[in-house]
Tab-separated table of C-alpha atoms in Angstrom:
chain	number	residue	atom	x	y	z
A	1	SER	CA	-74.560	31.640	-102.202
A	2	TRP	CA	-70.790	31.879	-102.453
A	3	CYS	CA	-69.023	28.603	-102.788
A	4	ALA	CA	-65.352	29.473	-103.107
A	5	VAL	CA	-63.005	32.335	-103.798
A	6	ARG	CA	-59.567	32.047	-105.345
A	7	PRO	CA	-57.105	34.893	-105.662
A	8	ALA	CA	-55.275	35.071	-108.971
A	9	PHE	CA	-52.767	37.428	-110.493
A	10	ALA	CA	-52.323	39.113	-113.853
A	11	SER	CA	-48.638	39.677	-113.206
A	12	ALA	CA	-45.890	37.069	-113.370
A	13	ARG	CA	-46.790	35.525	-110.016
A	14	PRO	CA	-48.980	32.404	-110.124
A	15	PRO	CA	-51.731	31.443	-109.922
A	16	ARG	CA	-52.929	33.158	-113.073
A	17	THR	CA	-56.593	33.889	-113.702
A	18	GLU	CA	-57.024	30.854	-115.923
A	19	ASP	CA	-55.399	28.624	-113.269
A	20	ALA	CA	-57.860	29.784	-110.620
A	21	VAL	CA	-60.866	29.310	-112.922
A	22	ARG	CA	-59.734	25.802	-113.866
A	23	GLU	CA	-59.114	24.921	-110.211
A	24	LEU	CA	-62.636	25.966	-109.283
A	25	ARG	CA	-64.075	23.947	-112.161
A	26	ALA	CA	-62.049	20.903	-111.082
A	27	GLU	CA	-63.616	21.244	-107.630
A	28	GLY	CA	-67.066	21.099	-109.202
A	29	VAL	CA	-67.989	24.779	-109.120
A	30	ARG	CA	-70.670	25.267	-111.786
A	31	ARG	CA	-70.558	29.040	-112.250
A	32	VAL	CA	-67.351	31.040	-112.058
A	33	ALA	CA	-67.193	34.824	-111.936
A	34	VAL	CA	-63.982	36.809	-112.291
A	35	ALA	CA	-63.788	40.290	-110.747
A	36	PRO	CA	-60.629	42.219	-111.681
A	37	TYR	CA	-59.377	44.355	-108.830
A	38	VAL	CA	-57.886	47.044	-111.053
A	39	ILE	CA	-58.848	50.662	-111.555
A	40	ALA	CA	-58.662	51.210	-115.298
A	41	PRO	CA	-58.499	49.363	-118.607
A	42	GLY	CA	-55.080	48.368	-119.889
A	43	ARG	CA	-52.554	45.580	-120.130
A	44	LEU	CA	-53.307	43.787	-116.857
A	45	PRO	CA	-57.102	43.812	-117.199
A	46	ASP	CA	-56.692	42.581	-120.779
A	47	ARG	CA	-54.582	39.686	-119.479
A	48	ILE	CA	-57.220	38.917	-116.834
A	49	GLU	CA	-59.950	38.924	-119.478
A	50	ARG	CA	-58.002	36.613	-121.807
A	51	GLY	CA	-57.333	34.153	-118.983
A	52	ALA	CA	-60.933	34.208	-117.784
A	53	ARG	CA	-62.329	33.628	-121.260
A	54	GLU	CA	-59.697	30.992	-122.133
A	55	ALA	CA	-60.594	28.989	-119.020
A	56	GLY	CA	-64.350	29.381	-119.541
A	57	ALA	CA	-65.393	31.775	-116.774
A	58	ASP	CA	-69.136	32.479	-116.861
A	59	VAL	CA	-68.995	36.107	-115.788
A	60	LEU	CA	-66.308	38.757	-116.098
A	61	ALA	CA	-66.808	42.010	-114.221
A	62	ASP	CA	-65.495	45.283	-115.587
A	63	VAL	CA	-62.621	47.222	-114.019
A	64	LEU	CA	-63.460	49.403	-111.022
A	65	GLY	CA	-63.502	52.492	-113.230
A	66	PRO	CA	-64.088	56.128	-112.520
A	67	GLY	CA	-66.494	55.692	-109.606
A	68	GLU	CA	-67.018	58.733	-107.397
A	69	GLU	CA	-66.120	56.778	-104.258
A	70	LEU	CA	-62.855	55.636	-105.783
A	71	ALA	CA	-61.969	59.160	-106.926
A	72	ARG	CA	-62.555	60.474	-103.388
A	73	LEU	CA	-60.416	57.702	-101.909
A	74	VAL	CA	-57.532	58.379	-104.311
A	75	ALA	CA	-57.699	62.122	-103.597
A	76	ARG	CA	-57.749	61.514	-99.828
A	77	ARG	CA	-54.805	59.100	-99.968
A	78	TYR	CA	-52.856	61.523	-102.156
A	79	GLY	CA	-53.480	64.311	-99.643
A	80	GLN	CA	-52.320	62.076	-96.801
A	81	ALA	CA	-49.153	61.137	-98.679
A	82	VAL	CA	-48.345	64.767	-99.475
A	83	ALA	CA	-48.924	65.752	-95.856
A	84	ALA	CA	-46.737	62.896	-94.616
A	85	GLU	CA	-43.955	63.869	-97.033
A	86	GLY	CA	-44.170	67.458	-95.848
A	87	VAL	CA	-43.779	66.356	-92.235
A	88	ALA	CA	-40.892	64.037	-93.164
A	89	ALA	CA	-39.153	66.818	-95.088
A	90	LEU	CA	-39.469	69.216	-92.139
A	91	SER	CA	-38.056	66.698	-89.668
A	92	ALA	CA	-35.097	65.707	-91.875
């Protein structure tokens, strides 16, 4: 069962991934999993991975990746944004 969840950030804002992992360990959590909430590989996921490994996380999930559900969501949101811009441009 889930014991605790800690948000962490790969950007400049603390807490960083390694801070969150260490905090959980200090609270006695035996197994720590890190799940990056990013779409594709790159600089931020690399930073998350380094922090997770440095702090001794047990499990590191992969990025969300090219899942069909995610692709549909991005396409839908893009369509909504384009439609909203079109309406805004007409009313300006």
